PDB file of C-alpha atoms in Angstrom:
ATOM      1  CA  MET A  19     -13.272  -4.243 -14.484  1.00 61.00           C
ATOM      2  CA  ALA A  20     -11.104  -6.635 -12.508  1.00 81.00           C
ATOM      3  CA  THR A  21     -11.231  -6.602  -8.738  1.00 94.00           C
ATOM      4  CA  ILE A  22      -9.068  -7.966  -5.958  1.00 98.00           C
ATOM      5  CA  SER A  23     -10.628 -11.032  -4.366  1.00 98.00           C
ATOM      6  CA  LEU A  24     -10.304 -11.648  -0.637  1.00 98.00           C
ATOM      7  CA  ARG A  25      -8.200 -14.719  -1.434  1.00 98.00           C
ATOM      8  CA  ARG A  26      -5.779 -12.707  -3.560  1.00 98.00           C
ATOM      9  CA  ALA A  27      -5.644  -9.902  -0.957  1.00 98.00           C
ATOM     10  CA  ARG A  28      -4.721 -12.443   1.698  1.00 98.00           C
ATOM     11  CA  THR A  29      -2.002 -13.824  -0.592  1.00 98.00           C
ATOM     12  CA  MET A  30      -0.586 -10.328  -1.081  1.00 98.00           C
ATOM     13  CA  ILE A  31      -0.489  -9.764   2.646  1.00 99.00           C
ATOM     14  CA  ARG A  32       1.011 -13.159   3.449  1.00 98.00           C
ATOM     15  CA  LYS A  33       3.751 -12.774   0.829  1.00 98.00           C
ATOM     16  CA  ALA A  34       4.503  -9.182   1.854  1.00 99.00           C
ATOM     17  CA  LEU A  35       4.898 -10.232   5.490  1.00 98.00           C
ATOM     18  CA  GLU A  36       7.035 -13.223   4.470  1.00 98.00           C
ATOM     19  CA  HIS A  37       9.254 -10.810   2.535  1.00 98.00           C
ATOM     20  CA  GLY A  38       9.539  -8.624   5.612  1.00 98.00           C
ATOM     21  CA  ARG A  39      10.575 -11.540   7.798  1.00 98.00           C
ATOM     22  CA  ALA A  40      13.093 -12.785   5.193  1.00 98.00           C
ATOM     23  CA  GLU A  41      14.651  -9.295   5.038  1.00 98.00           C
ATOM     24  CA  GLU A  42      14.581  -8.982   8.859  1.00 98.00           C
ATOM     25  CA  LEU A  43      12.365  -5.892   8.743  1.00 98.00           C
ATOM     26  CA  LYS A  44      10.612  -4.551  11.809  1.00 98.00           C
ATOM     27  CA  PRO A  45       7.087  -5.970  12.369  1.00 98.00           C
ATOM     28  CA  LEU A  46       4.754  -4.820   9.599  1.00 98.00           C
ATOM     29  CA  CYS A  47       1.122  -4.031   9.051  1.00 98.00           C
ATOM     30  CA  ALA A  48      -0.415  -4.589   5.615  1.00 99.00           C
ATOM     31  CA  VAL A  49      -3.699  -3.196   4.267  1.00 99.00           C
ATOM     32  CA  VAL A  50      -5.320  -3.998   0.910  1.00 99.00           C
ATOM     33  CA  LEU A  51      -7.907  -1.575  -0.489  1.00 98.00           C
ATOM     34  CA  ASP A  52     -10.006  -1.873  -3.632  1.00 98.00           C
ATOM     35  CA  ALA A  53     -10.097   0.789  -6.366  1.00 98.00           C
ATOM     36  CA  GLY A  54     -12.690   2.760  -4.387  1.00 97.00           C
ATOM     37  CA  GLY A  55     -10.553   2.882  -1.249  1.00 97.00           C
ATOM     38  CA  ASN A  56     -12.597   0.234   0.576  1.00 98.00           C
ATOM     39  CA  LEU A  57     -10.915  -2.241   2.908  1.00 98.00           C
ATOM     40  CA  ILE A  58     -10.550  -5.795   1.596  1.00 98.00           C
ATOM     41  CA  ALA A  59      -8.091  -7.228   4.137  1.00 98.00           C
ATOM     42  CA  ALA A  60      -5.571  -6.169   6.765  1.00 98.00           C
ATOM     43  CA  GLU A  61      -3.107  -7.794   9.102  1.00 98.00           C
ATOM     44  CA  ARG A  62      -0.757  -6.452  11.771  1.00 98.00           C
ATOM     45  CA  GLU A  63       2.165  -8.597  12.846  1.00 98.00           C
ATOM     46  CA  ASP A  64       2.898  -9.217  16.493  1.00 98.00           C
ATOM     47  CA  GLY A  65       5.065  -6.402  17.741  1.00 98.00           C
ATOM     48  CA  ALA A  66       3.888  -3.825  15.180  1.00 98.00           C
ATOM     49  CA  SER A  67       2.763  -0.683  16.954  1.00 97.00           C
ATOM     50  CA  PRO A  68      -1.004  -0.046  17.032  1.00 96.00           C
ATOM     51  CA  GLY A  69      -0.805   3.047  14.820  1.00 98.00           C
ATOM     52  CA  ARG A  70       0.679   1.052  11.952  1.00 98.00           C
ATOM     53  CA  PHE A  71      -2.776   0.054  10.684  1.00 98.00           C
ATOM     54  CA  ASP A  72      -3.823   3.685  10.227  1.00 98.00           C
ATOM     55  CA  ILE A  73      -0.545   4.552   8.509  1.00 98.00           C
ATOM     56  CA  ALA A  74      -0.656   1.523   6.178  1.00 98.00           C
ATOM     57  CA  ARG A  75      -4.274   2.297   5.321  1.00 98.00           C
ATOM     58  CA  ALA A  76      -3.440   5.943   4.630  1.00 98.00           C
ATOM     59  CA  LYS A  77      -0.546   4.951   2.364  1.00 98.00           C
ATOM     60  CA  ALA A  78      -2.844   2.663   0.349  1.00 98.00           C
ATOM     61  CA  TYR A  79      -5.698   5.194   0.400  1.00 98.00           C
ATOM     62  CA  GLY A  80      -3.539   7.997  -0.989  1.00 98.00           C
ATOM     63  CA  ALA A  81      -2.219   5.716  -3.711  1.00 98.00           C
ATOM     64  CA  VAL A  82      -5.653   4.638  -4.871  1.00 98.00           C
ATOM     65  CA  MET A  83      -7.366   8.020  -4.496  1.00 98.00           C
ATOM     66  CA  LEU A  84      -4.671   9.882  -6.437  1.00 98.00           C
ATOM     67  CA  ASP A  85      -3.785   6.918  -8.715  1.00 98.00           C
ATOM     68  CA  MET A  86      -0.230   7.647  -7.668  1.00 98.00           C
ATOM     69  CA  PRO A  87       2.057   5.409  -5.586  1.00 98.00           C
ATOM     70  CA  GLY A  88       3.521   6.776  -2.381  1.00 98.00           C
ATOM     71  CA  SER A  89       6.915   7.420  -3.965  1.00 98.00           C
ATOM     72  CA  ALA A  90       5.291   9.669  -6.593  1.00 98.00           C
ATOM     73  CA  GLN A  91       3.228  11.410  -3.901  1.00 98.00           C
ATOM     74  CA  MET A  92       6.393  12.124  -1.943  1.00 98.00           C
ATOM     75  CA  ALA A  93       8.090  13.567  -5.037  1.00 98.00           C
ATOM     76  CA  ARG A  94       5.000  15.665  -5.712  1.00 98.00           C
ATOM     77  CA  ALA A  95       4.961  16.871  -2.093  1.00 97.00           C
ATOM     78  CA  GLU A  96       8.586  17.932  -2.401  1.00 97.00           C
ATOM     79  CA  ALA A  97       7.882  19.801  -5.663  1.00 98.00           C
ATOM     80  CA  GLN A  98       4.393  21.114  -4.822  1.00 97.00           C
ATOM     81  CA  ALA A  99       3.745  20.849  -1.107  1.00 97.00           C
ATOM     82  CA  TYR A 100       0.559  22.912  -1.440  1.00 97.00           C
ATOM     83  CA  PHE A 101      -0.971  20.340  -3.829  1.00 97.00           C
ATOM     84  CA  ILE A 102      -0.460  17.415  -1.455  1.00 97.00           C
ATOM     85  CA  ALA A 103      -1.609  19.526   1.511  1.00 97.00           C
ATOM     86  CA  CYS A 104      -4.794  20.484  -0.355  1.00 97.00           C
ATOM     87  CA  ALA A 105      -5.371  16.917  -1.579  1.00 97.00           C
ATOM     88  CA  ASN A 106      -4.911  15.673   1.972  1.00 97.00           C
ATOM     89  CA  GLY A 107      -7.503  18.181   3.164  1.00 97.00           C
ATOM     90  CA  ALA A 108      -9.932  17.249   0.393  1.00 97.00           C
ATOM     91  CA  LEU A 109      -9.543  13.584   1.285  1.00 96.00           C
ATOM     92  CA  GLY A 110     -10.189  14.106   4.976  1.00 96.00           C
ATOM     93  CA  GLY A 111      -6.561  14.060   6.099  1.00 96.00           C
ATOM     94  CA  GLY A 112      -6.242  10.442   4.983  1.00 95.00           C
ATOM     95  CA  LEU A 113      -2.936  10.605   3.095  1.00 96.00           C
ATOM     96  CA  VAL A 114       0.555   9.566   4.128  1.00 97.00           C
ATOM     97  CA  PRO A 115       2.519  10.548   0.997  1.00 97.00           C
ATOM     98  CA  VAL A 116       5.609   8.351   1.353  1.00 98.00           C
ATOM     99  CA  PRO A 117       6.737   5.024  -0.156  1.00 98.00           C
ATOM    100  CA  GLY A 118       4.795   2.023   1.047  1.00 98.00           C
ATOM    101  CA  GLY A 119       1.502   2.776  -0.704  1.00 98.00           C
ATOM    102  CA  VAL A 120       1.763   0.630  -3.839  1.00 99.00           C
ATOM    103  CA  LEU A 121      -0.773   0.503  -6.643  1.00 98.00           C
ATOM    104  CA  VAL A 122      -2.126  -2.879  -7.721  1.00 98.00           C
ATOM    105  CA  LYS A 123      -2.591  -3.169 -11.495  1.00 98.00           C
ATOM    106  CA  ASP A 124      -4.409  -5.816 -13.509  1.00 97.00           C
ATOM    107  CA  ASN A 125      -3.010  -7.392 -16.687  1.00 94.00           C
ATOM    108  CA  LYS A 126      -4.247  -4.400 -18.707  1.00 96.00           C
ATOM    109  CA  GLY A 127      -2.443  -1.895 -16.488  1.00 96.00           C
ATOM    110  CA  ILE A 128      -5.626  -0.669 -14.822  1.00 97.00           C
ATOM    111  CA  THR A 129      -5.480   0.228 -11.137  1.00 98.00           C
ATOM    112  CA  ILE A 130      -7.645  -2.204  -9.173  1.00 98.00           C
ATOM    113  CA  GLY A 131      -6.515  -1.254  -5.682  1.00 98.00           C
ATOM    114  CA  ALA A 132      -3.506  -0.669  -3.476  1.00 98.00           C
ATOM    115  CA  LEU A 133      -1.443  -2.389  -0.823  1.00 99.00           C
ATOM    116  CA  GLY A 134      -0.177  -0.222   2.002  1.00 99.00           C
ATOM    117  CA  ILE A 135       2.609  -1.390   4.281  1.00 99.00           C
ATOM    118  CA  SER A 136       3.908   0.305   7.428  1.00 98.00           C
ATOM    119  CA  GLY A 137       6.400  -0.743  10.066  1.00 98.00           C
ATOM    120  CA  ASP A 138       9.918  -0.292   8.718  1.00 98.00           C
ATOM    121  CA  ALA A 139      11.641   2.382   6.638  1.00 98.00           C
ATOM    122  CA  SER A 140       9.299   3.555   3.874  1.00 98.00           C
ATOM    123  CA  ASP A 141      11.429   2.129   1.043  1.00 98.00           C
ATOM    124  CA  ASN A 142      11.476  -1.255   2.810  1.00 98.00           C
ATOM    125  CA  ASP A 143       7.710  -1.062   3.261  1.00 99.00           C
ATOM    126  CA  ALA A 144       7.344  -0.446  -0.493  1.00 98.00           C
ATOM    127  CA  ALA A 145       9.623  -3.376  -1.339  1.00 98.00           C
ATOM    128  CA  ALA A 146       7.525  -5.687   0.844  1.00 99.00           C
ATOM    129  CA  ALA A 147       4.318  -4.453  -0.815  1.00 99.00           C
ATOM    130  CA  LYS A 148       5.790  -4.984  -4.276  1.00 98.00           C
ATOM    131  CA  ALA A 149       6.848  -8.520  -3.344  1.00 98.00           C
ATOM    132  CA  GLY A 150       3.367  -9.324  -2.061  1.00 98.00           C
ATOM    133  CA  ILE A 151       1.569  -7.948  -5.090  1.00 98.00           C
ATOM    134  CA  GLU A 152       3.822  -9.675  -7.599  1.00 98.00           C
ATOM    135  CA  ALA A 153       3.579 -12.979  -5.718  1.00 98.00           C
ATOM    136  CA  SER A 154      -0.191 -12.787  -6.158  1.00 97.00           C
ATOM    137  CA  GLY A 155       0.183 -12.591  -9.945  1.00 97.00           C
ATOM    138  CA  LEU A 156      -0.598  -8.893 -10.298  1.00 98.00           C
ATOM    139  CA  ALA A 157       1.570  -5.899 -11.221  1.00 98.00           C
ATOM    140  CA  ALA A 158       2.846  -3.359  -8.713  1.00 98.00           C
ATOM    141  CA  GLU A 159       3.448   0.332  -9.351  1.00 98.00           C
ATOM    142  CA  VAL A 160       5.870   1.412  -6.668  1.00 97.00           C
TER     143      VAL A 160
END
């Protein structure tokens, strides 16, 4: 099974933050987790509020634990709020089911981790994550 190297995680973060600056987004925080939900790398831009790390991590954690990007979690929460509430409880309250938690896929389409971004509107966070993942040579499921 493929994994995300520290080098590639740093590339994802750098490119995601560059995307955010190019699009004039608010300061961002980016967190890369492996397929088991373990931290590989994280960075919080100057000016990003302190809570952004926890939110970015929770976006990535929910994506990897449910194998479902944040946009799909949000749709599921709107259709079946009780499922997401129960999943959040089962996972220790660690989910933020909104866009910005983006799955990282290898060249076979297998989930190898997630990139969570927080700091701007959720759709903008997801776009920055997608840009970072694709710039690293991997596929993003937004």
